[in-house]
Amino acid sequence: MAIQEWVKLKDGQPVPLERALAAFDQFVLHDQEGDLDEVSRRLDRLAQSISLEHPDISAENPRRRAELIAHYLCLKKVTGADDRDYHNLRNNFIGLALNSIGHATLPLISVGIFCSVAGRLGLIAEPCGFPFHVYAIVKAPDGLTLDGRPHNGDSPPEIMYMDPFRSKIEVSRRDLEAQLRTMGVPSAAHHMLLGVSSTVQMVRRTAQNIIRSIQTTRNAHDLNVSGEILYPESEGALYGALWALLLLPEGDEALFQRARYLPYILDHLEKQYTFDIALVTTYVLPLFDDSQHLEQLRDALRVMRAGDSMPKQVRLRTPDTLKSVQFKVGQVFRHKRYNYRGVITGWDVECAAGETWMSQMGVDRLSRGRHQSFYHVLVEDKSVRYVAEENIVDIGVDAGAKLISLAGRHFKRWDRVSRTFVSNIKDEYPND
C-alpha cells in the first residue's frame, strides 16, 4: 500500500500529502495502529475537535482561521519539539504523532498535520520547503483577501506563512527573506524558496530526514538502557526511506540516484524483506533501462527467486503429528532453561540434526531424548536455534518489540488477539 502511493506520485498522479507522508509509517507499524486510512480518520477527528472548540470557525476569515488552527495544535501539543528531542527518529512519522498526541514532531510533519487539518476546515494550505525548515503557505480563496475583503482579480491571490512547529501566529515574508539573505541566497532565488513545495519534494525530504535521524542517533536509538528495542525500529524506517528515494529521485540524474540506492534496497531485500521481491520486480525493474544496472538487478532477483523457489518439504499435520507436535508456527514462547523469548518458525516430528550436533548438545540426555518434536525458532538476539519441545514453555507470551521487528521474513504481522504471528510460509506448514 505504501509503495503504491509513491508510485502514483512518480507517475504524476495526485496523492494527498497526508497519505504520502503516512506511507512511511507503514514500514515501522508492526503491531501498532496507523494505516493510511486510520491516519486520515485521526485528522478528521482532529478537525472535528477544533470545530467543537471554535463553533464559528467556518465564519472566520482565512487569516484568523489559520491562526486558530495553529493555536489549537500547539495547545494540544500535536506539533512542535523540544530541542533535546529534535532528531529522535519517531519525530518523522505523521501516524505516530497522531497516535500519541503530545510527542514531538519535526517541522515538516507539523506542517503536514497543519495543512491536512486546515484543508478540512476550508483553507487552502500547502507546504513551503524553506532551507532547513518547512513552513505552511495559506492562500486566500478566489475573490477574497486573507482578511475576507473583496480581492481585485488582477493581482495574485494573497498568501501568508505559518510555522505551526513553533508559533501560533503568522510569519512575516520579510523575516523569511531576511533569513535567506543571511544565508547568502541571491534575491533572484527567493521566490522559488518561498513558494509551494510539491508532495514529491516533501516525501523526498522526509526520507532524507529519516536517514539523518538514524545517522545522528543510531547508537542510542534502537536499544534503551534495559536492552528493549524502541519504536519505531530503525531498519524498517531506513528501508522505507530507501524506497522513497529510489522511486522519487531529484532532478535530471534519476538513473544515477537510483543506482546509488539500489544496492542498499537489495541488501535489505535479501536479509530481511524477501517477501518484497515481487514489489521490486514490478516497480523497480522498469526504472532501469541501462544494461549494467538492469543486469545487476536481474541477477540479484534471479538468485533470490532461486532460493525462494527451492523445493520445500511440506509438513502436514496428520493424526500422528497432531499427537507429537504440540506447538505451531507463529507461536511465541520462553525457553524453560535460558528464559529467552522466541517465535517458532518450523518444526520436525523428532530431532533431525546430525549425530555430531546431537552429541555436542546432549540431546540424548534430555528427559524425552531425540524422539520428541524439535522446533526451529527465531530468538530476540537475532539468532536462529533448534529447541526441544520439553524446553518450550509459556506459549502465548507477548511478542515484544524485538521479535516484532525481526519477524518479517517469516510472518506477515503480529496478531494481538490470538497472540501469535500470522505465518508467511504456508507452503511448508500449510496447517499451521
Phi, psi and omega in degrees: 000314182297311183297323180299326178296318180287329175297319176301316178298317178302323182274006177084011178275149180288135175225127178303143181305319183298322180286322179296322178283321180295341178301327179296325180298331185294340180275350184232006185298311187053250181259009180277157174276157176137035177291178188303316181291325179294322176300317178297320179295322178294322177293323175302312182295324178296315178296320179296322179296320178294320178296323177291322179291325181231081186302334182260018186298327180293340179271350180286155176288162185304322181297312180295321180298316180299320181289324177296319179295313180298321180296316181296313181298322178290316181299320180273004178058039175279332182236163177097168180202149172284141181305324182291339185250008191303315187271007179301135184303323185296341182290353183267001190242116183294322180295318179294322178297318182284337181278336181224075181306133180114345177267163189287158173222152172288161180307320182298317180289321175302317180292321177301317178294314180301310182298320181293318178290318180300320178298324179289339181253023169088010179260156172260104185229132182220158181283152174237114184278064177300149178301128175069002180198147178248131177247171173250140174253125176252124183254140178291147178290163180304133174084359181227157170272176177295337179267007175086009178271160177301141183246137176289117184293352181281342180252157181299154178300146177292146174228158174223158181249137177234148176235078184296347179293323187220008183210153178256355186239170182297145175258131182288134175300325180300319179294322179293320178296323177296320177298318180296320178296321178298326178284351182084019180280127180299147182302327182296338182266354184298317184301319181293317184284343179257010179265181180289136175262145181284163176298322177301316179297323179291323176295314180297319180293322176298317178300316179294322177296321179298313179298320179295319178297318180296316180294325183285322189238015190303315184294332184260345191282304194293330181237134173268187187296336180271000180086006181275135178290135180268160180250135001278152182279137193291330182295315177296319179298317180294319179301316178296317179298320179296319177300315181298315181290328178291318183281330188234066180291167184252138172077203188270351184259051184300314183298317180298316181293319179295321178296329180293321184269343184304313182300325181290320176299314181295324178296314177296321181299315184290322187274325189226336191235047183298336180288354178266008180304319180297323179294318179295318179299318184285316191253335185261317182308316181292348182280345184250111180250004175266146189296322185296305183287328179296317179292322178300315181292316179299317179297316181297317179293324180297317180296316181294320179294323180298316178295324182286333185263003177300139183305129179257142176284119182279128180248104180268150178269090177276171177306325180290314181290330177299328178285322189261334181257102189281326189250165186239160173300133179102347180280142180259143185213171168246146178281131186301320186266315188262352171067011176282161180255139181210174177233139182283128179245355179180171180208158171234146181298325172215171186302123183254008179284165179287166182299321181298312181298316181298324179292315180296324184269358178066036183300320183287350176271352175294153184299329180252003173061207184277343185266045171233166180293143174239147187237134169281129185225151173253127187253158182306328182277014178079002179279158176246127186229170182235114193238135176289147184301326183293344179263003179263118181226172176055045174300135179100007176291163179293141183293320182080158185297325183298308182295320181299322181287338184264344197274002187300329182295326187255338190228151179283316184191169175264127180261111184292329183290307181278349182057041176222161171276141178277120190295143177250006187234052182292341179292330179269322183233070187295339182264358182266000000 
